[in-house]
Amino acid sequence: MKKFEEKTIKTTQIFDGKVVRLQVDDVQLPNGNTSKRELIKHPGAVAIIPITKDNKIVLVEQYRKPLEKSIIEIPAGKLEPGEDPEKTAVRELEEETGYTTKSISKVTSFYTSPGFADELMHIYLTDDLEKLENPPALDEDEFVEILEVTLEEAKQLVREQRIHDAKTNYAILYLEMQELR
Amino acid sequence: MKKFEEKTIKTTQIFDGKVVRLQVDDVQLPNGNTSKRELIKHPGAVAIIPITKDNKIVLVEQYRKPLEKSIIEIPAGKLEPGEDPEKTAVRELEEETGYTTKSISKVTSFYTSPGFADELMHIYLTDDLEKLENPPALDEDEFVEILEVTLEEAKQLVREQRIHDAKTNYAILYLEMQELR
């Protein structure tokens, strides 16, 4: 849908990094006036809700530099260019938790911050986990600690804001609803 | 919590815009090695789930330049420096929908993209709406269309990916769960 389309008059590239690109677009508004839009380009991301055979949720704690603190999240990672999101989800699961799975299902996808970024997040679920004997290594700048918690414990972590990000808050609400059904 | 803290060695400011700032930090990792982190600084945002007296959800359709398409969202907006998030939520409700409210409640808050941005999103709900006779104007570069839909219609919009962002997908799931309770 192109309602209220903002046509690009000029694009100014500001930054081309490892994770994000930043550009400023001069746009023509629907009323003919012009304005500027600051746009973050991101390759997209995947996350996976891993449920163990004894019905625990596998979470990872890691330091998030933008927040200057560590938070607890479902396993997630950036898409590599051209990579199938399902494959990325399994790869991140293996690297971050040491589990693998042969069967995942799609939960939802959403843009995380459509006002300024194009990051699209794909969320999967698996309840068919197997421990890997030789899990692949994390990226060399990644440090995570694994937690396995009940849904009640996860809800408490949300209340304490130790879980405090869009994909993980969504995941916990999703599991809560599955239980009510 | 500071587990796996990444200490800042150097900060390089790249861009200081109307909406976002971008910096690259050189950091010391927990194992002593160094790495770089690309960080978007954002003032934070609020969103509000407005429910009418006849149990419809008030949504707004607007063009999102980062996505190059229009999507349908709950009313939302950036925090002004020092502004109380509840006040911002009511202001955005008034500007975007022409409704006001005297009573809102907090639903949740979450970081939208903790891997690269510090944007914190506060979500509120109100089911006590009143039409304003003279609603305040939108920002001069904002163009929105208002929709009032049932929860079933909203769920269909999610399936069609016309609703397709973190805060609004979360909001619809939240309302779905309230109905199951």
Short mmCIF file of N, CA and C in Angstrom, two decimals, chain B residues 8 39 63 68 70 82 86 88 98 123 137 146 156:
data_model
loop_
_atom_site.label_atom_id
_atom_site.label_comp_id
_atom_site.label_asym_id
_atom_site.label_seq_id
_atom_site.Cartn_x
_atom_site.Cartn_y
_atom_site.Cartn_z
N THR B 8 33.42 0.97 27.45
CA THR B 8 33.70 1.87 26.33
C THR B 8 35.13 2.37 26.39
N LEU B 39 25.74 2.18 17.51
CA LEU B 39 24.66 2.45 18.46
C LEU B 39 23.78 3.59 17.97
N TYR B 63 2.20 6.38 6.07
CA TYR B 63 3.32 5.94 5.24
C TYR B 63 4.57 5.89 6.11
N GLU B 68 8.98 1.98 2.83
CA GLU B 68 8.43 2.40 1.53
C GLU B 68 7.02 1.84 1.32
N SER B 70 2.74 2.01 3.38
CA SER B 70 1.93 2.42 4.53
C SER B 70 1.52 1.17 5.30
N GLY B 82 12.26 15.12 28.49
CA GLY B 82 11.69 15.50 29.77
C GLY B 82 10.19 15.32 29.89
N GLU B 86 3.06 9.32 29.86
CA GLU B 86 1.59 9.29 29.85
C GLU B 86 1.03 10.50 29.12
N THR B 88 2.58 12.24 26.79
CA THR B 88 2.87 12.07 25.36
C THR B 88 1.83 11.15 24.72
N GLY B 98 -8.16 12.41 17.17
CA GLY B 98 -9.23 13.32 17.54
C GLY B 98 -9.98 12.90 18.80
N ILE B 123 3.83 1.26 26.28
CA ILE B 123 2.51 1.03 25.69
C ILE B 123 1.42 1.20 26.76
N ALA B 137 -3.70 19.92 15.85
CA ALA B 137 -3.20 19.56 14.51
C ALA B 137 -2.09 18.52 14.62
N ILE B 146 -7.63 7.43 9.88
CA ILE B 146 -8.10 6.72 11.07
C ILE B 146 -9.00 5.56 10.66
N GLN B 156 -7.36 -10.11 11.31
CA GLN B 156 -7.27 -10.30 9.86
C GLN B 156 -6.20 -9.38 9.26
#
